[in-house]
GROMACS .gro file of C-alpha atoms in nm:
model
  379
    1MET     CA    1  -2.063  -1.391  -3.112
    2SER     CA    2  -2.130  -1.000  -2.990
    3THR     CA    3  -2.236  -0.748  -3.213
    4PRO     CA    4  -2.056  -0.383  -3.181
    5LEU     CA    5  -2.332  -0.078  -3.194
    6SER     CA    6  -2.290   0.261  -3.188
    7THR     CA    7  -2.283   0.440  -2.833
    8ASN     CA    8  -2.651   0.676  -2.965
    9GLU     CA    9  -2.806   0.253  -3.014
   10PHE     CA   10  -2.723   0.186  -2.659
   11GLN     CA   11  -3.067   0.159  -2.420
   12GLU     CA   12  -3.077   0.119  -2.062
   13THR     CA   13  -3.210  -0.152  -1.912
   14ASP     CA   14  -3.365  -0.316  -1.538
   15PHE     CA   15  -3.284  -0.644  -1.467
   16ALA     CA   16  -3.410  -0.863  -1.168
   17ARG     CA   17  -3.197  -0.878  -0.903
   18LEU     CA   18  -3.031  -1.202  -0.913
   19SER     CA   19  -2.765  -1.324  -0.653
   20VAL     CA   20  -2.461  -1.601  -0.667
   21SER     CA   21  -2.447  -1.889  -0.366
   22PRO     CA   22  -2.167  -1.876  -0.073
   23THR     CA   23  -1.886  -2.120  -0.184
   24ALA     CA   24  -1.639  -2.315   0.046
   25GLU     CA   25  -1.420  -2.468  -0.269
   26TRP     CA   26  -1.265  -2.289  -0.538
   27ALA     CA   27  -1.438  -2.312  -0.915
   28ASN     CA   28  -1.226  -2.370  -1.153
   29LEU     CA   29  -1.413  -2.115  -1.447
   30GLY     CA   30  -1.211  -2.206  -1.758
   31GLY     CA   31  -1.097  -1.951  -1.956
   32GLN     CA   32  -0.784  -1.881  -2.081
   33PHE     CA   33  -0.621  -1.576  -2.011
   34ARG     CA   34  -0.317  -1.341  -1.856
   35GLY     CA   35  -0.288  -1.115  -1.633
   36LEU     CA   36  -0.489  -0.977  -1.354
   37PRO     CA   37  -0.924  -1.099  -1.344
   38THR     CA   38  -1.127  -0.761  -1.336
   39PRO     CA   39  -1.459  -0.846  -1.123
   40VAL     CA   40  -1.778  -0.639  -1.132
   41TYR     CA   41  -2.082  -0.694  -1.001
   42TYR     CA   42  -2.367  -0.605  -1.151
   43SER     CA   43  -2.735  -0.618  -1.117
   44GLY     CA   44  -2.649  -0.922  -0.856
   45SER     CA   45  -2.452  -1.158  -1.123
   46LEU     CA   46  -2.083  -1.138  -1.099
   47PHE     CA   47  -1.871  -1.096  -1.364
   48ALA     CA   48  -1.458  -1.117  -1.416
   49PHE     CA   49  -1.337  -0.935  -1.742
   50THR     CA   50  -0.983  -1.052  -1.886
   51ARG     CA   51  -0.700  -1.018  -2.144
   52ASN     CA   52  -0.741  -1.365  -2.295
   53PHE     CA   53  -0.415  -1.586  -2.483
   54ASP     CA   54  -0.541  -1.388  -2.803
   55ASN     CA   55  -0.541  -1.017  -2.680
   56ARG     CA   56  -0.956  -0.955  -2.701
   57LEU     CA   57  -1.113  -0.832  -2.386
   58GLY     CA   58  -1.287  -1.181  -2.244
   59MET     CA   59  -1.549  -1.183  -1.980
   60CYS     CA   60  -1.701  -1.470  -1.756
   61GLN     CA   61  -2.042  -1.437  -1.630
   62VAL     CA   62  -2.080  -1.669  -1.283
   63ASP     CA   63  -2.350  -1.823  -1.271
   64SER     CA   64  -2.575  -1.889  -0.942
   65THR     CA   65  -2.403  -2.173  -0.766
   66GLY     CA   66  -2.075  -2.008  -0.767
   67THR     CA   67  -1.925  -2.315  -0.960
   68LYS     CA   68  -1.942  -2.255  -1.313
   69GLY     CA   69  -1.895  -1.930  -1.565
   70LYS     CA   70  -2.008  -1.838  -1.934
   71TRP     CA   71  -1.742  -1.694  -2.114
   72SER     CA   72  -1.782  -1.482  -2.396
   73THR     CA   73  -1.547  -1.175  -2.612
   74TRP     CA   74  -1.576  -0.850  -2.661
   75GLY     CA   75  -1.308  -0.752  -2.926
   76GLY     CA   76  -1.028  -0.500  -2.862
   77THR     CA   77  -0.619  -0.560  -2.899
   78LEU     CA   78  -0.598  -0.514  -2.555
   79THR     CA   79  -0.139  -0.557  -2.364
   80TYR     CA   80  -0.295  -0.526  -1.992
   81SER     CA   81  -0.509  -0.654  -1.782
   82PRO     CA   82  -0.825  -0.421  -1.805
   83ALA     CA   83  -1.032  -0.257  -1.576
   84ALA     CA   84  -1.393  -0.232  -1.512
   85ALA     CA   85  -1.661  -0.069  -1.351
   86LEU     CA   86  -2.083   0.033  -1.359
   87SER     CA   87  -2.170   0.337  -1.567
   88GLN     CA   88  -2.460   0.558  -1.509
   89ASN     CA   89  -2.655   0.455  -1.862
   90GLY     CA   90  -2.720   0.102  -1.695
   91SER     CA   91  -2.380  -0.086  -1.888
   92ILE     CA   92  -2.063  -0.199  -1.741
   93ALA     CA   93  -1.754   0.037  -1.862
   94VAL     CA   94  -1.461  -0.165  -1.906
   95ILE     CA   95  -1.100   0.002  -2.002
   96ALA     CA   96  -0.761  -0.101  -2.097
   97ARG     CA   97  -0.435  -0.020  -2.253
   98MET     CA   98  -0.395  -0.172  -2.625
   99GLN     CA   99  -0.159  -0.203  -2.922
  100THR     CA  100  -0.187   0.127  -3.038
  101GLY     CA  101  -0.073   0.238  -2.758
  102GLN     CA  102  -0.382   0.410  -2.674
  103ILE     CA  103  -0.623   0.359  -2.326
  104GLN     CA  104  -0.959   0.247  -2.445
  105ILE     CA  105  -1.328   0.207  -2.321
  106SER     CA  106  -1.606   0.045  -2.401
  107TYR     CA  107  -1.980   0.054  -2.259
  108ILE     CA  108  -2.092  -0.353  -2.231
  109ASN     CA  109  -2.457  -0.467  -2.200
  110PRO     CA  110  -2.353  -0.861  -2.056
  111PHE     CA  111  -2.731  -0.892  -2.068
  112GLN     CA  112  -2.840  -0.819  -2.387
  113GLY     CA  113  -2.470  -0.851  -2.552
  114ILE     CA  114  -2.408  -0.517  -2.704
  115TYR     CA  115  -2.074  -0.321  -2.668
  116THR     CA  116  -1.937   0.018  -2.814
  117PRO     CA  117  -1.680   0.051  -3.042
  118TRP     CA  118  -1.383   0.111  -2.922
  119VAL     CA  119  -1.303   0.494  -2.870
  120ALA     CA  120  -0.940   0.616  -2.702
  121ILE     CA  121  -0.942   0.862  -2.469
  122ALA     CA  122  -0.756   1.073  -2.562
  123GLY     CA  123  -0.522   1.406  -2.521
  124ALA     CA  124  -0.249   1.362  -2.325
  125PRO     CA  125   0.096   1.486  -2.440
  126SER     CA  126   0.238   1.302  -2.802
  127SER     CA  127   0.516   1.186  -2.546
  128THR     CA  128   0.337   1.019  -2.362
  129ASN     CA  129   0.358   0.599  -2.318
  130PHE     CA  130   0.145   0.432  -2.111
  131THR     CA  131   0.244   0.109  -1.917
  132GLY     CA  132   0.134  -0.153  -1.668
  133PRO     CA  133  -0.232  -0.185  -1.479
  134VAL     CA  134  -0.577   0.072  -1.523
  135GLN     CA  135  -0.806   0.137  -1.302
  136LEU     CA  136  -1.163   0.283  -1.336
  137VAL     CA  137  -1.394   0.400  -1.108
  138GLN     CA  138  -1.716   0.606  -1.033
  139ASN     CA  139  -1.743   0.896  -0.892
  140THR     CA  140  -1.973   1.039  -0.612
  141ASN     CA  141  -2.191   1.210  -0.896
  142ALA     CA  142  -2.218   0.897  -1.124
  143ARG     CA  143  -1.932   1.029  -1.331
  144LEU     CA  144  -1.631   0.784  -1.449
  145GLU     CA  145  -1.299   0.848  -1.336
  146ALA     CA  146  -0.963   0.626  -1.519
  147PHE     CA  147  -0.671   0.635  -1.384
  148ALA     CA  148  -0.318   0.498  -1.576
  149LEU     CA  149   0.059   0.542  -1.526
  150ASP     CA  150   0.282   0.594  -1.778
  151THR     CA  151   0.661   0.454  -1.864
  152ASN     CA  152   0.819   0.770  -1.654
  153GLY     CA  153   0.630   0.681  -1.378
  154ASN     CA  154   0.391   0.999  -1.474
  155LEU     CA  155  -0.003   0.956  -1.284
  156TRP     CA  156  -0.240   1.040  -1.542
  157HIS     CA  157  -0.624   1.047  -1.503
  158ALA     CA  158  -0.920   1.152  -1.707
  159TRP     CA  159  -1.323   1.168  -1.631
  160GLU     CA  160  -1.679   1.169  -1.796
  161THR     CA  161  -1.793   1.489  -1.933
  162SER     CA  162  -2.164   1.387  -1.980
  163VAL     CA  163  -2.313   1.087  -1.944
  164GLY     CA  164  -2.605   0.927  -2.060
  165SER     CA  165  -2.639   0.721  -2.391
  166ASN     CA  166  -2.302   0.894  -2.553
  167PRO     CA  167  -2.051   0.946  -2.257
  168GLN     CA  168  -1.829   1.226  -2.364
  169TRP     CA  169  -1.441   1.257  -2.202
  170SER     CA  170  -1.205   1.459  -2.112
  171SER     CA  171  -0.831   1.513  -2.182
  172TRP     CA  172  -0.559   1.291  -2.024
  173SER     CA  173  -0.456   1.552  -1.672
  174HIS     CA  174  -0.167   1.474  -1.482
  175LEU     CA  175  -0.208   1.333  -1.162
  176GLY     CA  176   0.129   1.260  -1.044
  177SER     CA  177   0.511   1.127  -1.060
  178GLY     CA  178   0.722   0.943  -0.935
  179PHE     CA  179   0.618   0.624  -0.881
  180ASN     CA  180   0.725   0.231  -1.016
  181ALA     CA  181   0.550   0.240  -1.384
  182SER     CA  182   0.596  -0.164  -1.341
  183GLN     CA  183   0.376  -0.249  -1.067
  184ILE     CA  184   0.167  -0.525  -1.105
  185GLU     CA  185  -0.231  -0.282  -0.969
  186PHE     CA  186  -0.291   0.014  -0.776
  187PRO     CA  187  -0.631   0.029  -0.610
  188VAL     CA  188  -0.844   0.396  -0.642
  189PHE     CA  189  -1.149   0.353  -0.464
  190LEU     CA  190  -1.400   0.559  -0.236
  191LEU     CA  191  -1.423   0.687   0.128
  192GLN     CA  192  -1.795   0.637   0.173
  193ASN     CA  193  -1.778   0.919   0.472
  194SER     CA  194  -1.686   1.208   0.270
  195GLY     CA  195  -1.827   1.044  -0.133
  196ARG     CA  196  -1.416   1.174  -0.192
  197LEU     CA  197  -1.201   0.876  -0.412
  198GLN     CA  198  -0.881   0.792  -0.321
  199ALA     CA  199  -0.605   0.672  -0.535
  200VAL     CA  200  -0.252   0.466  -0.342
  201LEU     CA  201  -0.001   0.364  -0.537
  202ILE     CA  202   0.376   0.270  -0.494
  203GLY     CA  203   0.698   0.519  -0.540
  204ASN     CA  204   1.046   0.474  -0.707
  205GLN     CA  205   1.158   0.486  -0.293
  206PRO     CA  206   0.961   0.229  -0.310
  207ASN     CA  207   0.752   0.363  -0.034
  208MET     CA  208   0.361   0.368  -0.065
  209TYR     CA  209   0.175   0.698  -0.151
  210GLN     CA  210  -0.197   0.835  -0.133
  211SER     CA  211  -0.398   1.108  -0.322
  212THR     CA  212  -0.756   1.228  -0.205
  213GLN     CA  213  -0.941   1.394  -0.411
  214TYR     CA  214  -1.073   1.726  -0.226
  215ALA     CA  215  -1.447   1.686  -0.305
  216GLY     CA  216  -1.655   1.384  -0.383
  217GLY     CA  217  -1.660   1.410  -0.801
  218GLY     CA  218  -1.394   1.679  -0.733
  219TYR     CA  219  -1.241   1.588  -1.106
  220ASP     CA  220  -0.900   1.761  -1.132
  221SER     CA  221  -0.913   1.840  -0.782
  222TRP     CA  222  -0.675   1.632  -0.560
  223SER     CA  223  -0.438   1.638  -0.332
  224PRO     CA  224  -0.054   1.648  -0.354
  225PHE     CA  225   0.041   1.204  -0.284
  226THR     CA  226   0.230   1.201   0.001
  227VAL     CA  227   0.384   0.910   0.187
  228VAL     CA  228   0.125   0.612   0.378
  229GLY     CA  229   0.230   0.532   0.705
  230THR     CA  230   0.516   0.611   0.937
  231THR     CA  231   0.847   0.376   1.101
  232VAL     CA  232   0.994   0.396   1.462
  233PRO     CA  233   1.416   0.356   1.412
  234PRO     CA  234   1.552   0.126   1.456
  235GLN     CA  235   1.304  -0.023   1.238
  236PRO     CA  236   1.422  -0.003   0.912
  237ALA     CA  237   1.161   0.098   0.656
  238PRO     CA  238   0.892  -0.104   0.418
  239GLN     CA  239   1.068  -0.118   0.061
  240PHE     CA  240   0.667  -0.212  -0.133
  241ALA     CA  241   0.717  -0.432  -0.394
  242ASN     CA  242   0.370  -0.597  -0.640
  243GLY     CA  243   0.088  -0.326  -0.504
  244PRO     CA  244  -0.076  -0.162  -0.284
  245ALA     CA  245  -0.354  -0.270  -0.095
  246ALA     CA  246  -0.637  -0.042   0.051
  247ASN     CA  247  -0.993   0.031   0.149
  248PHE     CA  248  -1.203   0.253   0.344
  249ASP     CA  249  -1.284   0.136   0.661
  250SER     CA  250  -1.585   0.253   0.873
  251ARG     CA  251  -1.488   0.215   1.215
  252LEU     CA  252  -1.153   0.411   1.150
  253GLN     CA  253  -1.347   0.613   0.896
  254ASN     CA  254  -1.026   0.635   0.718
  255ALA     CA  255  -0.797   0.376   0.498
  256ALA     CA  256  -0.642   0.099   0.606
  257TYR     CA  257  -0.302  -0.001   0.375
  258ALA     CA  258  -0.088  -0.331   0.327
  259GLY     CA  259   0.126  -0.494   0.113
  260TYR     CA  260   0.418  -0.728   0.014
  261ASN     CA  261   0.780  -0.560   0.232
  262ALA     CA  262   1.043  -0.661   0.025
  263ASN     CA  263   1.298  -0.552   0.277
  264ALA     CA  264   1.172  -0.758   0.576
  265GLY     CA  265   1.465  -0.978   0.725
  266GLN     CA  266   1.530  -1.301   0.728
  267GLY     CA  267   1.242  -1.537   0.795
  268GLN     CA  268   1.038  -1.260   0.912
  269ASN     CA  269   0.702  -1.158   0.796
  270PRO     CA  270   0.609  -0.912   0.482
  271LEU     CA  271   0.308  -0.868   0.558
  272VAL     CA  272   0.240  -0.540   0.643
  273TYR     CA  273  -0.061  -0.283   0.706
  274CYS     CA  274  -0.102   0.046   0.887
  275ALA     CA  275  -0.456   0.194   0.980
  276PRO     CA  276  -0.432   0.583   1.030
  277PRO     CA  277  -0.511   0.705   1.323
  278SER     CA  278  -0.505   0.403   1.526
  279PHE     CA  279  -0.292   0.247   1.416
  280PRO     CA  280  -0.031   0.485   1.224
  281GLN     CA  281   0.312   0.302   1.233
  282TRP     CA  282   0.387  -0.022   0.970
  283GLY     CA  283   0.427  -0.368   1.140
  284PRO     CA  284   0.338  -0.682   1.071
  285ILE     CA  285   0.019  -0.834   1.093
  286ASN     CA  286   0.002  -1.059   1.404
  287ASN     CA  287  -0.028  -1.456   1.436
  288ILE     CA  288   0.118  -1.540   1.057
  289THR     CA  289   0.344  -1.861   1.058
  290SER     CA  290   0.595  -1.902   0.806
  291GLU     CA  291   0.347  -2.119   0.589
  292GLN     CA  292   0.107  -1.854   0.556
  293TYR     CA  293   0.372  -1.569   0.433
  294PRO     CA  294   0.214  -1.448   0.086
  295ILE     CA  295   0.372  -1.514  -0.198
  296SER     CA  296   0.676  -1.267  -0.358
  297ASN     CA  297   0.512  -1.208  -0.697
  298ALA     CA  298   0.210  -1.082  -0.585
  299ALA     CA  299   0.010  -0.804  -0.414
  300PRO     CA  300  -0.301  -0.895  -0.144
  301VAL     CA  301  -0.598  -0.843  -0.169
  302MET     CA  302  -0.788  -0.542   0.052
  303LEU     CA  303  -1.194  -0.519   0.071
  304SER     CA  304  -1.426  -0.373   0.239
  305ASN     CA  305  -1.724  -0.581   0.336
  306ASN     CA  306  -1.964  -0.351   0.490
  307GLY     CA  307  -1.713  -0.086   0.568
  308THR     CA  308  -1.525  -0.336   0.764
  309ALA     CA  309  -1.160  -0.391   0.630
  310ASN     CA  310  -1.057  -0.785   0.456
  311LEU     CA  311  -0.656  -0.860   0.341
  312ALA     CA  312  -0.633  -1.192   0.178
  313TRP     CA  313  -0.311  -1.278  -0.041
  314ALA     CA  314  -0.179  -1.655  -0.161
  315THR     CA  315   0.107  -1.819  -0.062
  316PRO     CA  316   0.399  -2.004  -0.204
  317SER     CA  317   0.223  -2.322  -0.139
  318GLY     CA  318  -0.120  -2.207  -0.349
  319GLN     CA  319  -0.327  -2.132  -0.059
  320VAL     CA  320  -0.510  -1.858  -0.009
  321TYR     CA  321  -0.570  -1.662   0.343
  322LEU     CA  322  -0.762  -1.395   0.431
  323VAL     CA  323  -0.768  -1.169   0.811
  324ALA     CA  324  -1.074  -0.945   0.919
  325GLU     CA  325  -1.087  -0.632   1.119
  326ALA     CA  326  -1.116  -0.651   1.482
  327LEU     CA  327  -1.035  -0.321   1.652
  328THR     CA  328  -0.873  -0.447   1.928
  329ALA     CA  329  -0.716  -0.179   2.197
  330ASN     CA  330  -0.374  -0.365   2.074
  331ASN     CA  331  -0.447  -0.497   1.687
  332PHE     CA  332  -0.619  -0.376   1.401
  333TRP     CA  333  -0.602  -0.769   1.279
  334SER     CA  334  -0.819  -1.029   1.433
  335ASN     CA  335  -0.589  -1.354   1.533
  336ASN     CA  336  -0.810  -1.568   1.309
  337ILE     CA  337  -0.649  -1.642   0.983
  338GLN     CA  338  -0.908  -1.788   0.825
  339PRO     CA  339  -0.800  -2.054   0.533
  340VAL     CA  340  -1.012  -1.974   0.240
  341GLY     CA  341  -1.094  -2.295   0.041
  342THR     CA  342  -0.870  -2.564  -0.051
  343ALA     CA  343  -0.464  -2.487  -0.169
  344ASN     CA  344  -0.387  -2.522  -0.499
  345ALA     CA  345  -0.053  -2.554  -0.616
  346MET     CA  346  -0.179  -2.388  -0.990
  347PHE     CA  347  -0.271  -2.054  -0.799
  348THR     CA  348  -0.043  -1.802  -0.895
  349GLY     CA  349  -0.148  -1.544  -0.652
  350GLN     CA  350  -0.223  -1.302  -0.920
  351MET     CA  351  -0.624  -1.214  -0.716
  352SER     CA  352  -0.835  -0.964  -0.772
  353GLY     CA  353  -1.186  -0.936  -0.555
  354ILE     CA  354  -1.517  -0.794  -0.475
  355VAL     CA  355  -1.751  -0.787  -0.205
  356ASN     CA  356  -2.096  -0.891  -0.303
  357ASN     CA  357  -2.422  -0.976  -0.034
  358GLY     CA  358  -2.166  -1.024   0.239
  359SER     CA  359  -1.953  -1.255   0.056
  360ASP     CA  360  -1.558  -1.207  -0.045
  361GLY     CA  361  -1.573  -1.317  -0.407
  362LEU     CA  362  -1.151  -1.413  -0.476
  363PHE     CA  363  -1.078  -1.450  -0.858
  364MET     CA  364  -0.764  -1.623  -0.935
  365LEU     CA  365  -0.545  -1.667  -1.251
  366ALA     CA  366  -0.410  -2.037  -1.264
  367ALA     CA  367  -0.090  -2.096  -1.414
  368ASP     CA  368  -0.294  -2.243  -1.691
  369GLY     CA  369  -0.447  -1.926  -1.818
  370SER     CA  370  -0.783  -2.053  -1.614
  371LEU     CA  371  -0.971  -1.853  -1.382
  372ALA     CA  372  -1.026  -2.026  -1.051
  373PHE     CA  373  -1.327  -1.829  -0.788
  374ILE     CA  374  -1.442  -1.935  -0.468
  375ASN     CA  375  -1.737  -1.676  -0.349
  376TYR     CA  376  -1.620  -1.723   0.043
  377GLN     CA  377  -1.819  -1.608   0.340
  378PRO     CA  378  -1.535  -1.454   0.618
  379GLN     CA  379  -1.568  -1.589   0.947
   0.00000   0.00000   0.00000
């Protein structure tokens, strides 16, 4: 069992770089968890953090073959899926909403098997009740920033005010309002051309909205949330469900966006995207057949693989598909809709991903609570 240590006992460590091999099929890594797995790529190793059946934090380390996982637990009493990011102090920082209602953080050294006690990121107004997903990302100045929704659809954020062996955090600050508090996930990611973070959420309308830092590492200085994408009448506006997919694209020098459109007509493709400035209007991804339409209760996943957008989703039959950016004059996406491994009827569609050494590491919740993984190399 892991032993909690006080923060000032935490030691930075340099680790020899490892790697996880690409795989062509899904592997069952075991575990018993619920919700979305949260992946981290650290020092050549892949980890997935989960909310276990007993509500403790679980961690699965993927072995070098990509076919087996080693599980451990790290305390806490979680009420939703965690979020994780690399910390400047040589650890993995993990945040989660706990049964106390607080958003708490722990810094974990998975190689030494130690972690700091869970402590609250405090300072939200007393009437604030956090709910749903959280996010944790690293700014360009290496300080972490946390994001959380409350039951009234407000978005809050807090950030590290100091780093090192004893990180300190700001109080929670209000960032936006009018969001769907029941969305499964929302992305916050780095715009690599400017060093600024961008947050993308579904609103109550339900449009997709984005806000961007005014400057890299800008903490509390963010632009107002604005609607993503446009539509041309008589095309109806998308009504997004589950959660947005978005990430940076180097050829656009901008973000690309996608999501599940609950307003798609009978028999029409509900998987839509926009990619400004080249493709600023919402439209369906081409060349997708009805058998490839996404499952209705999960969000797609967008990864930026060496700056190239890759979009993955699961179907009701449990087949995962991936399409990569092409950025031709007429279409943003390739016409090659790639099947990712073999279909599995146990796949729930609750999927997350992370890029590692040119592969898209995809993690999937199975219906029995186990973790499926594939380290797919896009074609």
